[in-house]
Short mmCIF file of C-alpha atoms in Angstrom, two decimals:
data_model
loop_
_atom_site.label_atom_id
_atom_site.label_comp_id
_atom_site.label_asym_id
_atom_site.label_seq_id
_atom_site.Cartn_x
_atom_site.Cartn_y
_atom_site.Cartn_z
CA MET A 224 -23.03 48.06 4.60
CA GLU A 225 -20.59 45.17 3.93
CA LYS A 226 -18.09 46.79 6.12
CA LEU A 227 -20.46 47.75 8.89
CA VAL A 228 -21.50 43.89 8.97
CA LEU A 229 -17.70 42.95 9.12
CA TYR A 230 -17.25 45.20 12.06
CA ILE A 231 -20.08 43.57 13.85
CA GLU A 232 -18.79 40.34 13.30
CA VAL A 233 -15.39 41.08 14.58
CA ASN A 234 -16.96 42.32 17.72
CA GLN A 235 -18.93 39.38 18.17
CA LEU A 236 -16.23 36.92 17.80
CA ARG A 237 -13.96 38.89 20.20
CA ARG A 238 -16.79 38.82 22.89
CA ARG A 239 -17.13 34.92 22.34
CA GLY A 240 -13.38 34.85 23.54
CA PHE A 241 -11.63 34.50 19.97
CA LYS A 242 -8.19 35.80 19.81
CA ILE A 243 -6.85 38.30 17.25
CA ALA A 244 -5.26 35.90 15.12
CA ALA A 245 -8.21 33.65 15.01
CA ILE A 246 -10.46 36.22 14.16
CA SER A 247 -8.07 37.40 11.31
CA LYS A 248 -7.99 33.80 9.95
CA LYS A 249 -11.71 33.17 10.22
CA LEU A 250 -12.90 36.34 8.56
CA GLY A 251 -9.91 36.52 6.03
CA ILE A 252 -8.84 39.97 7.01
CA SER A 253 -5.57 41.45 8.48
CA ARG A 254 -4.94 41.76 12.32
CA ASN A 255 -4.54 45.29 11.70
CA THR A 256 -8.13 45.51 10.36
CA VAL A 257 -9.34 43.47 13.33
CA TYR A 258 -7.55 46.28 15.85
CA LYS A 259 -9.15 49.06 13.93
CA TYR A 260 -12.82 47.55 14.27
CA LEU A 261 -12.13 46.75 18.03
CA GLU A 262 -10.72 50.20 18.74
CA MET A 263 -14.14 51.85 17.08
CA SER A 264 -17.61 52.16 18.87
CA PHE A 265 -20.71 51.51 16.69
CA ASP A 266 -21.31 55.08 16.22
CA GLU A 267 -17.85 55.67 14.85
CA ALA A 268 -18.04 52.70 12.73
CA THR A 269 -21.48 53.84 11.16
CA ASP A 270 -20.17 57.26 10.66
CA TRP A 271 -17.01 55.93 8.79
CA VAL A 272 -18.93 53.62 6.59
CA SER A 273 -21.28 56.46 5.52
CA THR A 274 -18.16 58.49 4.70
CA LEU A 275 -16.94 55.70 2.31
CA ASN A 276 -19.94 56.18 0.07
CA THR A 277 -19.54 59.84 -0.30
CA ARG A 278 -15.69 60.61 -0.39
CA SER A 279 -13.99 60.62 -3.69
CA LYS A 280 -11.83 57.96 -4.57
CA LYS A 281 -8.17 57.94 -6.19
CA LEU A 282 -9.65 56.03 -9.32
CA ASP A 283 -12.78 58.21 -10.05
CA PRO A 284 -11.10 60.20 -12.91
CA TYR A 285 -10.53 57.03 -14.75
CA ARG A 286 -14.14 55.54 -13.76
CA ASP A 287 -15.78 55.86 -17.05
CA ILE A 288 -12.75 54.31 -19.25
CA ILE A 289 -12.77 51.13 -16.82
CA LEU A 290 -16.38 50.67 -17.14
CA THR A 291 -15.89 50.84 -20.92
CA TRP A 292 -13.50 48.20 -20.95
CA LEU A 293 -15.27 46.09 -18.43
CA LYS A 294 -18.54 46.30 -20.59
CA GLU A 295 -16.66 45.46 -23.77
CA HIS A 296 -14.41 42.86 -22.08
CA PRO A 297 -16.36 41.23 -19.00
CA ASP A 298 -13.62 38.61 -18.72
CA LEU A 299 -10.83 41.59 -18.05
CA SER A 300 -8.75 40.87 -14.90
CA SER A 301 -7.84 43.90 -12.56
CA ALA A 302 -4.24 43.11 -13.41
CA GLN A 303 -5.08 43.65 -17.11
CA ILE A 304 -6.89 47.05 -16.24
CA GLU A 305 -4.06 48.12 -14.16
CA ASP A 306 -1.52 47.44 -17.02
CA TRP A 307 -3.68 49.31 -19.66
CA LEU A 308 -4.17 52.28 -17.28
CA LYS A 309 -0.31 52.60 -16.86
CA GLU A 310 0.00 52.47 -20.51
CA LYS A 311 -2.24 55.21 -21.04
CA ASN A 312 -1.05 57.13 -18.04
CA PRO A 313 2.61 56.27 -16.91
CA ALA A 314 2.38 58.67 -14.13
CA ILE A 315 -0.45 56.99 -12.37
CA ALA A 316 0.47 55.59 -8.90
CA VAL A 317 -2.17 53.29 -7.36
CA GLY A 318 -1.63 49.95 -5.61
CA SER A 319 -2.92 46.69 -7.08
CA SER A 320 -5.04 46.00 -3.88
CA THR A 321 -6.71 49.21 -4.37
CA LEU A 322 -7.48 48.68 -8.10
CA ARG A 323 -8.87 45.07 -7.53
CA SER A 324 -11.20 46.66 -4.97
CA TYR A 325 -12.37 49.51 -7.24
CA VAL A 326 -12.96 47.42 -10.08
CA SER A 327 -14.93 45.04 -7.80
CA ASP A 328 -17.08 47.58 -6.53
CA LEU A 329 -17.74 48.76 -10.25
CA ARG A 330 -18.84 45.18 -11.26
CA ASP A 331 -21.29 45.24 -8.15
CA THR A 332 -22.55 48.43 -8.87
CA TYR A 333 -23.24 47.91 -12.62
CA HIS A 334 -23.82 44.23 -12.69
CA ILE A 335 -20.90 43.16 -14.84
CA PRO A 336 -19.91 39.80 -13.38
CA LYS A 337 -16.72 38.38 -14.55
CA VAL A 338 -16.81 35.90 -17.29
CA ILE A 339 -14.85 32.75 -16.43
CA ARG A 340 -13.65 30.64 -19.47
CA ILE A 341 -14.16 27.24 -18.31
CA ARG A 342 -12.28 24.50 -19.99
CA ASP A 343 -14.29 21.69 -21.60
CA HIS A 344 -13.78 18.23 -20.14
CA GLU A 345 -14.71 15.02 -21.76
CA ALA A 346 -15.41 11.65 -20.06
CA VAL A 347 -12.91 9.01 -21.25
CA GLU A 348 -13.25 5.20 -21.27
CA GLU A 349 -11.56 3.29 -18.56
CA LEU A 350 -8.35 1.95 -19.42
CA PRO A 351 -8.07 -2.04 -19.52
CA MET A 352 -6.65 -3.88 -16.55
CA GLY A 353 -2.81 -3.67 -16.07
CA ILE A 354 -2.11 -1.13 -18.49
CA GLN A 355 -1.41 2.27 -16.57
CA VAL A 356 -0.30 3.52 -13.39
CA GLN A 357 -0.08 7.44 -12.82
CA VAL A 358 2.31 9.01 -10.31
CA ASP A 359 2.60 12.22 -8.49
CA TRP A 360 4.47 14.02 -5.68
CA GLY A 361 3.04 16.19 -2.83
CA GLU A 362 4.33 17.90 0.20
CA MET A 363 2.48 19.03 3.48
CA LYS A 364 3.06 20.62 6.82
CA VAL A 365 1.78 18.78 9.86
CA LYS A 366 2.29 19.14 13.67
CA ASN A 367 4.64 17.09 15.63
CA THR A 368 4.24 15.84 19.33
CA GLU A 369 5.77 19.35 20.36
CA ASN A 370 2.89 21.29 18.20
CA LYS A 371 5.76 22.62 16.00
CA GLU A 372 5.25 22.20 12.08
CA VAL A 373 7.17 19.65 10.28
CA LYS A 374 7.15 19.53 6.37
CA LEU A 375 6.82 16.08 4.83
CA TYR A 376 7.09 14.99 1.27
CA PHE A 377 5.28 12.16 -0.57
CA ILE A 378 5.03 10.29 -3.79
CA SER A 379 1.61 8.52 -4.54
CA PHE A 380 0.77 5.74 -7.08
CA VAL A 381 -2.65 4.72 -8.57
CA LEU A 382 -3.53 1.98 -10.95
CA SER A 383 -5.73 3.88 -13.41
CA HIS A 384 -8.28 0.83 -13.88
CA SER A 385 -8.69 -0.30 -10.19
CA ARG A 386 -7.82 2.93 -8.73
CA TYR A 387 -5.49 0.88 -6.14
CA LYS A 388 -3.09 3.30 -4.42
CA TYR A 389 0.26 3.41 -2.89
CA VAL A 390 1.92 6.08 -0.90
CA GLU A 391 5.35 6.71 0.62
CA TRP A 392 6.63 9.60 2.69
CA GLN A 393 9.94 11.17 3.40
CA ASP A 394 11.02 14.11 5.81
CA ARG A 395 13.11 15.63 2.94
CA PRO A 396 12.77 16.34 -0.78
CA PHE A 397 12.87 13.54 -3.16
CA THR A 398 15.68 12.58 -5.30
CA THR A 399 15.80 10.55 -8.26
CA ARG A 400 17.22 7.66 -6.41
CA ASP A 401 14.46 8.02 -3.89
CA THR A 402 12.00 8.07 -6.71
CA ILE A 403 13.16 4.73 -8.05
CA ARG A 404 13.36 3.21 -4.78
CA CYS A 405 9.46 4.08 -4.20
CA HIS A 406 8.76 2.64 -7.73
CA GLU A 407 10.32 -0.60 -6.72
CA ASN A 408 8.15 -0.58 -3.44
CA ALA A 409 5.23 0.36 -5.39
CA PHE A 410 5.59 -2.57 -7.98
CA GLN A 411 5.88 -4.92 -4.82
CA TYR A 412 2.81 -3.43 -3.36
CA PHE A 413 0.92 -3.83 -6.44
CA GLY A 414 2.10 -7.44 -7.23
CA GLY A 415 3.48 -6.44 -10.51
CA MET A 416 4.29 -3.63 -13.03
CA PRO A 417 2.07 -1.84 -15.73
CA GLU A 418 3.03 -1.38 -19.24
CA GLU A 419 2.69 2.71 -18.84
CA MET A 420 3.85 5.23 -16.34
CA VAL A 421 2.22 8.60 -16.50
CA TYR A 422 4.28 11.62 -15.01
CA ASP A 423 4.48 15.44 -14.75
CA GLN A 424 7.32 17.08 -16.28
CA ASP A 425 9.18 16.65 -13.05
CA HIS A 426 12.92 17.55 -12.92
CA LEU A 427 13.56 14.21 -10.82
CA ILE A 428 12.87 11.97 -14.10
CA THR A 429 13.03 14.40 -17.19
CA VAL A 430 15.49 16.81 -18.61
CA SER A 431 13.42 18.01 -21.45
CA GLU A 432 10.33 17.27 -23.39
CA ASN A 433 12.25 17.77 -26.74
CA ALA A 434 9.30 18.06 -29.01
CA GLY A 435 8.30 14.49 -27.99
CA ASP A 436 11.58 12.82 -27.86
CA ILE A 437 11.65 12.78 -24.07
CA ILE A 438 15.24 13.29 -22.52
CA LEU A 439 15.25 11.64 -19.06
CA THR A 440 17.83 11.93 -16.19
CA GLY A 441 20.67 9.45 -16.29
CA ASP A 442 19.74 7.52 -13.37
CA PHE A 443 15.88 7.22 -14.45
CA GLN A 444 16.71 6.49 -18.03
CA ALA A 445 18.83 3.42 -16.93
CA TYR A 446 15.89 2.22 -14.69
CA LYS A 447 13.38 2.59 -17.41
CA GLN A 448 15.57 0.48 -19.81
CA GLU A 449 16.08 -2.09 -17.04
CA ARG A 450 12.40 -2.18 -16.27
CA GLY A 451 11.04 -1.78 -19.98
CA PHE A 452 7.83 0.18 -19.20
CA ARG A 453 6.68 3.11 -21.28
CA ILE A 454 6.53 6.70 -20.29
CA TYR A 455 3.70 9.24 -20.86
CA LEU A 456 4.46 12.71 -20.00
CA CYS A 457 1.88 15.07 -19.23
CA ARG A 458 1.92 18.72 -20.86
CA LYS A 459 3.10 21.62 -18.92
CA SER A 460 0.28 23.15 -17.11
CA ASP A 461 -2.16 20.43 -17.77
CA PRO A 462 -2.94 18.31 -14.71
CA GLN A 463 -6.18 17.24 -15.84
CA SER A 464 -4.64 14.64 -18.33
CA LYS A 465 -3.79 12.59 -15.00
CA GLY A 466 -6.73 13.60 -13.04
CA LYS A 467 -6.85 10.28 -11.18
CA ILE A 468 -3.61 10.89 -9.43
CA GLU A 469 -4.42 14.52 -8.81
CA ASN A 470 -7.61 13.31 -6.89
CA VAL A 471 -5.28 10.78 -4.99
CA VAL A 472 -3.16 13.45 -3.79
CA LYS A 473 -6.06 15.69 -2.67
CA PHE A 474 -7.57 12.41 -0.64
CA ILE A 475 -4.01 11.85 0.98
CA LYS A 476 -3.86 15.31 2.25
CA GLY A 477 -7.27 15.66 3.22
CA ASN A 478 -8.06 12.16 4.51
CA PHE A 479 -5.02 10.72 5.96
CA ALA A 480 -2.44 13.56 6.88
CA LYS A 481 -4.89 16.54 7.82
CA SER A 482 -4.67 17.19 11.61
CA ARG A 483 -2.83 14.10 12.16
CA THR A 484 -0.01 14.29 14.79
CA PHE A 485 3.75 13.50 13.31
CA PHE A 486 5.67 11.44 15.78
CA ASN A 487 8.58 9.96 13.48
CA LEU A 488 8.72 8.95 9.68
CA GLU A 489 8.53 5.10 10.34
CA SER A 490 5.48 5.26 12.46
CA TRP A 491 4.01 7.75 9.95
CA ASN A 492 4.57 5.26 7.04
CA GLU A 493 3.22 2.48 8.92
CA LYS A 494 0.03 4.44 9.55
CA CYS A 495 -0.31 5.46 6.17
CA LEU A 496 -0.11 1.80 4.91
CA ALA A 497 -2.73 1.05 7.48
CA TRP A 498 -4.93 3.75 6.11
CA LEU A 499 -4.49 2.45 2.59
CA GLU A 500 -5.76 -0.84 3.68
CA ARG A 501 -8.54 0.49 5.96
CA THR A 502 -9.71 3.53 3.88
CA GLY A 503 -7.62 4.49 0.75
CA ASN A 504 -8.13 1.13 -1.00
CA GLN A 505 -11.13 -0.11 0.68
CA ASN A 506 -13.69 2.45 0.57
CA VAL A 507 -16.08 2.47 -2.55
CA HIS A 508 -14.78 4.75 -5.10
CA ASN A 509 -16.88 7.45 -6.23
CA THR A 510 -16.62 7.06 -9.98
CA THR A 511 -16.34 3.16 -10.39
CA LYS A 512 -18.60 2.38 -7.36
CA LYS A 513 -16.36 -0.45 -6.70
CA ARG A 514 -13.74 -1.19 -4.13
CA PRO A 515 -10.04 -0.64 -5.25
CA ALA A 516 -9.03 -3.50 -3.30
CA GLU A 517 -11.50 -5.89 -4.73
CA VAL A 518 -10.86 -4.77 -8.42
CA HIS A 519 -6.94 -4.83 -7.79
CA ALA A 520 -7.26 -8.59 -7.03
CA LEU A 521 -8.29 -9.27 -10.66
CA GLU A 522 -6.08 -6.53 -12.23
CA LYS A 523 -3.14 -7.97 -10.37
CA GLN A 524 -3.23 -10.83 -12.73
CA HIS A 525 -2.77 -8.66 -15.57
CA LEU A 526 0.41 -6.96 -14.42
CA ARG A 527 3.72 -7.93 -15.53
CA PRO A 528 5.60 -9.60 -13.01
CA VAL A 529 8.93 -7.90 -11.55
CA SER A 530 12.03 -9.35 -10.15
CA SER A 531 12.90 -8.48 -6.47
CA LEU A 532 16.55 -7.68 -7.47
CA LEU A 533 17.64 -5.09 -10.06
CA SER A 534 21.09 -5.42 -12.04
CA PHE A 535 21.96 -2.09 -10.54
CA GLU A 536 20.50 -2.80 -7.42
CA SER A 537 24.00 -1.50 -5.58
CA ASN A 538 23.17 1.89 -6.96
CA LEU A 539 19.60 1.87 -5.52
CA ASN A 540 20.62 2.28 -1.87
CA THR A 541 19.41 4.98 0.73
CA SER A 542 22.52 7.20 -0.26
CA ILE A 543 21.67 10.80 -1.20
CA THR A 544 23.85 12.69 -3.48
CA ARG A 545 25.00 15.95 -2.85
CA THR A 546 27.44 18.39 -4.66
CA VAL A 547 30.76 19.43 -3.22
CA HIS A 548 31.25 23.42 -3.10
CA LYS A 549 34.42 25.07 -3.90
CA ASP A 550 35.02 25.46 -0.21
CA ASN A 551 35.05 21.92 0.33
CA VAL A 552 31.56 21.71 1.92
CA ILE A 553 28.24 19.95 1.22
CA LYS A 554 24.86 21.20 2.34
CA TYR A 555 22.32 19.12 4.08
CA LYS A 556 19.10 20.27 5.88
CA SER A 557 20.31 23.75 5.85
CA ASN A 558 23.63 23.16 7.37
CA ARG A 559 27.17 22.96 5.80
CA TYR A 560 29.64 19.88 6.60
CA SER A 561 33.35 19.83 5.73
CA LEU A 562 35.19 17.54 3.52
CA PRO A 563 39.08 17.09 3.28
CA LEU A 564 40.96 19.97 1.71
CA GLY A 565 41.24 19.17 -2.21
CA THR A 566 37.91 17.14 -2.45
CA PHE A 567 36.40 19.96 -4.79
CA ARG A 568 37.70 19.56 -8.27
CA PRO A 569 37.23 22.68 -10.62
CA LYS A 570 36.82 20.65 -13.72
CA GLY A 571 35.79 17.29 -12.25
CA ASP A 572 32.73 15.53 -10.91
CA ASN A 573 31.89 16.92 -7.56
CA THR A 574 29.21 14.42 -6.79
CA VAL A 575 29.40 12.70 -3.48
CA TYR A 576 26.85 10.28 -1.59
CA ILE A 577 25.52 10.76 2.07
CA GLU A 578 24.13 8.29 4.40
CA VAL A 579 22.31 9.12 7.72
CA LYS A 580 22.84 6.70 10.43
CA GLU A 581 21.21 7.52 13.70
CA ASN A 582 23.07 10.81 14.78
CA GLU A 583 25.90 10.52 12.23
CA LEU A 584 26.33 11.98 8.63
CA ILE A 585 28.40 9.65 6.51
CA ILE A 586 29.96 11.30 3.28
CA LYS A 587 31.32 8.85 0.46
CA ALA A 588 33.09 9.51 -2.82
CA THR A 589 30.88 6.34 -4.27
CA PRO A 590 27.74 4.65 -2.78
CA GLN A 591 30.13 1.55 -2.09
CA GLY A 592 33.46 3.52 -1.61
CA ASP A 593 35.59 4.73 1.13
CA ILE A 594 34.41 7.12 3.77
CA LEU A 595 35.60 10.82 3.11
CA ALA A 596 34.04 12.19 6.27
CA ARG A 597 31.67 11.42 9.34
CA HIS A 598 30.06 14.08 11.14
CA ARG A 599 27.53 14.44 13.89
CA LEU A 600 24.23 15.42 12.71
CA CYS A 601 23.34 19.21 13.58
CA VAL A 602 19.90 19.92 14.59
CA GLY A 603 20.18 23.80 13.92
CA LYS A 604 20.18 25.63 10.72
CA GLY A 605 23.07 27.68 9.13
CA GLU A 606 25.93 25.91 11.15
CA LEU A 607 29.27 25.05 9.77
CA ILE A 608 30.22 21.54 11.15
CA LYS A 609 33.96 21.09 10.31
CA ASN A 610 36.63 18.40 11.36
CA ARG A 611 39.95 19.95 12.46
CA ASN A 612 41.86 17.68 9.95
CA HIS A 613 39.87 19.12 6.99
CA GLY A 614 41.42 22.37 6.88
CA ARG A 615 44.79 23.41 5.75
CA ASP A 616 47.62 22.06 7.97
CA ARG A 617 49.38 25.51 8.37
CA SER A 618 51.79 24.26 10.99
CA LYS A 619 53.72 22.32 8.62
CA GLY A 620 54.73 25.33 6.69
CA ILE A 621 55.50 27.23 10.00
CA GLU A 622 57.58 24.40 11.26
CA ALA A 623 59.79 24.16 7.94
CA TYR A 624 60.12 27.96 8.28
CA LYS A 625 61.46 27.73 11.82
CA GLU A 626 63.88 25.12 10.88
CA THR A 627 65.10 27.23 7.83
CA VAL A 628 65.79 29.91 10.20
CA ILE A 629 67.58 27.98 13.11
CA ARG A 630 69.96 26.45 10.48
CA GLN A 631 71.28 29.83 9.61
CA LEU A 632 72.37 30.70 13.09
CA SER A 633 75.69 29.56 14.63
CA ASN A 634 74.21 28.65 17.93
CA PRO A 635 71.33 26.17 17.41
CA ASP A 636 70.29 26.03 21.04
CA GLN A 637 70.07 29.97 21.36
CA ALA A 638 68.20 30.01 17.99
CA LYS A 639 65.56 27.04 19.27
CA GLN A 640 65.24 28.92 22.47
CA PHE A 641 64.57 32.29 20.75
CA ILE A 642 62.06 30.87 18.32
CA GLN A 643 60.35 29.05 21.02
CA GLU A 644 59.67 31.96 22.97
CA ILE A 645 58.58 34.01 20.05
CA SER A 646 56.00 31.24 19.33
CA TYR A 647 54.56 31.28 22.85
CA ARG A 648 54.40 35.01 22.78
CA TYR A 649 53.25 35.68 19.31
CA PRO A 650 51.46 32.54 17.93
CA ARG A 651 49.23 34.64 15.26
CA TYR A 652 51.96 36.48 13.87
CA MET A 653 54.68 33.65 13.91
CA ARG A 654 55.00 33.94 10.12
CA ASP A 655 55.49 37.84 10.22
CA GLN A 656 57.98 37.29 13.14
CA LEU A 657 60.06 34.61 10.95
CA GLN A 658 60.16 36.74 7.99
CA ILE A 659 61.44 39.64 10.15
CA ILE A 660 64.38 37.40 11.58
CA GLN A 661 65.25 36.10 7.94
CA HIS A 662 65.38 39.82 6.67
CA THR A 663 67.63 40.68 9.63
CA ILE A 664 69.85 37.58 8.84
CA ASN A 665 70.25 38.56 5.26
CA GLN A 666 71.05 42.35 6.01
CA TYR A 667 73.32 42.04 9.24
CA ARG A 668 74.89 38.45 8.77
CA HIS A 669 78.28 39.76 9.99
CA VAL A 670 76.73 40.59 13.35
CA ILE A 671 73.59 38.44 13.72
CA ASP A 672 75.12 35.78 16.08
CA VAL A 673 76.27 38.33 18.52
CA ALA A 674 72.75 39.95 18.38
CA LEU A 675 71.01 36.70 19.12
CA ALA A 676 73.33 35.96 22.06
CA GLN A 677 72.69 39.59 23.41
CA CYS A 678 68.78 39.22 23.05
CA VAL A 679 68.73 35.75 25.01
CA LYS A 680 70.84 37.39 27.63
CA GLU A 681 68.74 40.29 27.95
CA HIS A 682 65.31 38.34 27.61
CA LEU A 683 64.50 40.31 24.51
CA TRP A 684 62.16 38.02 22.87
CA SER A 685 60.85 39.62 19.73
CA ALA A 686 62.09 39.66 15.94
CA ASN A 687 61.67 43.48 16.07
CA ASP A 688 64.27 43.40 19.24
CA LEU A 689 66.79 41.19 17.28
CA ARG A 690 66.62 43.67 14.19
CA ASP A 691 67.06 46.53 16.54
CA VAL A 692 70.02 44.96 18.09
CA ALA A 693 71.56 43.89 15.06
CA GLN A 694 71.29 47.58 13.63
CA HIS A 695 73.25 48.75 16.57
CA LEU A 696 76.06 46.51 16.12
CA HIS A 697 76.32 47.15 12.84
CA ARG A 698 76.59 51.05 13.40
CA LEU A 699 79.36 50.46 16.01
CA THR A 700 81.31 48.40 13.62
CA GLU A 701 81.17 51.16 10.96
CA ASN A 702 82.38 53.83 13.41
CA GLU A 703 85.55 51.80 14.74
CA PRO A 704 88.89 52.89 12.92
CA PHE A 705 90.64 50.21 11.24
CA PRO A 706 94.14 49.24 12.06
CA PRO A 707 96.82 49.37 9.34
CA PRO A 708 97.24 45.96 7.49
CA SER A 709 100.26 43.79 8.40
CA PHE A 710 102.78 42.61 5.67
CA GLN A 711 101.24 39.23 5.74
CA GLU A 712 97.74 40.58 5.01
CA MET A 713 99.21 42.93 2.31
CA LYS A 714 100.98 40.13 0.87
CA LYS A 715 97.43 38.18 0.86
CA THR A 716 95.61 40.74 -0.38
CA SER A 717 97.86 42.70 -2.88
CA PRO A 718 98.58 40.91 -6.23
CA ALA A 719 102.27 40.47 -6.98
CA VAL A 720 103.88 42.59 -9.60
CA LYS A 721 106.52 41.43 -12.07
CA ALA A 722 108.96 43.82 -13.18
CA THR A 723 112.43 43.97 -14.84
CA ALA A 724 115.27 46.29 -13.30
CA GLN A 725 117.18 48.45 -15.89
CA SER A 726 121.05 47.73 -16.30
CA ARG A 727 123.41 50.43 -15.90
CA ASP A 728 127.38 50.97 -16.41
CA LEU A 729 129.64 51.22 -13.32
CA ALA A 730 130.63 54.61 -14.38
CA THR A 731 127.26 55.89 -14.10
CA TYR A 732 127.04 54.97 -10.29
CA VAL A 733 130.55 56.61 -9.67
CA GLU A 734 129.37 59.79 -11.19
CA ILE A 735 126.33 59.64 -8.90
CA MET A 736 128.29 59.38 -5.89
CA GLY A 737 130.78 62.06 -6.90
CA GLY A 738 133.83 59.75 -7.25
CA PRO A 739 136.95 60.32 -9.68
CA LYS A 740 136.38 60.79 -13.07
#
């Protein structure tokens, strides 16, 4: 019958002019279900609902064992039942939503309500004036003037005795430095500082609970020492231990931010402060039955005074820290912004500081240091915003390579003309062209100048053409017969041989010539 009632409600809302998405949201069903109900007639819907009661279900074979578990353990969740079924029957294939629906039907049919374990809460006495402030963060999506969703983040403070509140909003997630700055603003708003601050185990202020020896982040540890307040850290998954600020967060979302149109961050914060004065701190509190503003006038006298200037105030500016990635970029609002080559250090500190001024993003090495880069702010997402001078200057290596090649050729004018023409025709392959020319010079040095002159004369503007011409000239020189060397060349190339002539008697020579004996 429930499904038939749902069918009637869907059709009634449709006749009243509700759109599909509105019906889906109002009744808590999917749009596909809405379409299915709208396509059926009343008779078809009635027949369909009647078949649901008679047809077998996938989990019917396990009905008895599920009932046994539910009767023995009424607090069992459907997730636990699903796990137990899979433990006993590993081959079972059933969806979690199907199992939840089946278990819910069994509970209704056999009147087995789910037992909910409720935590016992004890009322605590009110803290004395000026002792404690509770702090928490929140976030919420609101509509802007263009009816688009904008995600906003806020930090809230409440004085535990008077329930006097302070709120500050941002259009980006909070950093530790943002948190410190907001603490200072809250103390100025409260007119002093309490003895104790209560927090969640938030990564902005704590690194580890360490069995009671709380390890704070570096910046917040320095701030705590400077201001000298105590810190109470709530246990994990125990929001009730700071219930006052939990209620404040709900109050801010439901009373101030809900259905309010976002124009810009400055006006939003101004309206929030006005709301605090008008409603947040002015309405009678449901527990204390007093106005927080009136009680705060008395509690203010018990707060510790704070100076308006910290000793490390220079570190508490509006700079936001970012980490430099190995490709020398930082990420900001879903975009990447370049830094000069070499900014990233593999074993060093890669933290930089950014400031946003109007439509410009400024990146610094230190909060007060030299500017590393300036970029226009990008309104899109997933973009790389890169300055031309932040990349590797590849032209320096190419220019040096060109000069090296030109110096190896006898005619520098022809060499420059040839290299210039190649640069114009093959800009993307200039390094490859120079490598071919260098190889040709090394291999055919004896004919390279003639080959270059021939290429310039015939307008052959390619390193491959130069190589082919040089190869051709080399073959020609190999096939030409060499003339016999001259005496002077032989004298220059042949080493001198030192020899001593043998001495003979004169009679020996007369005998050889056939003279008288």
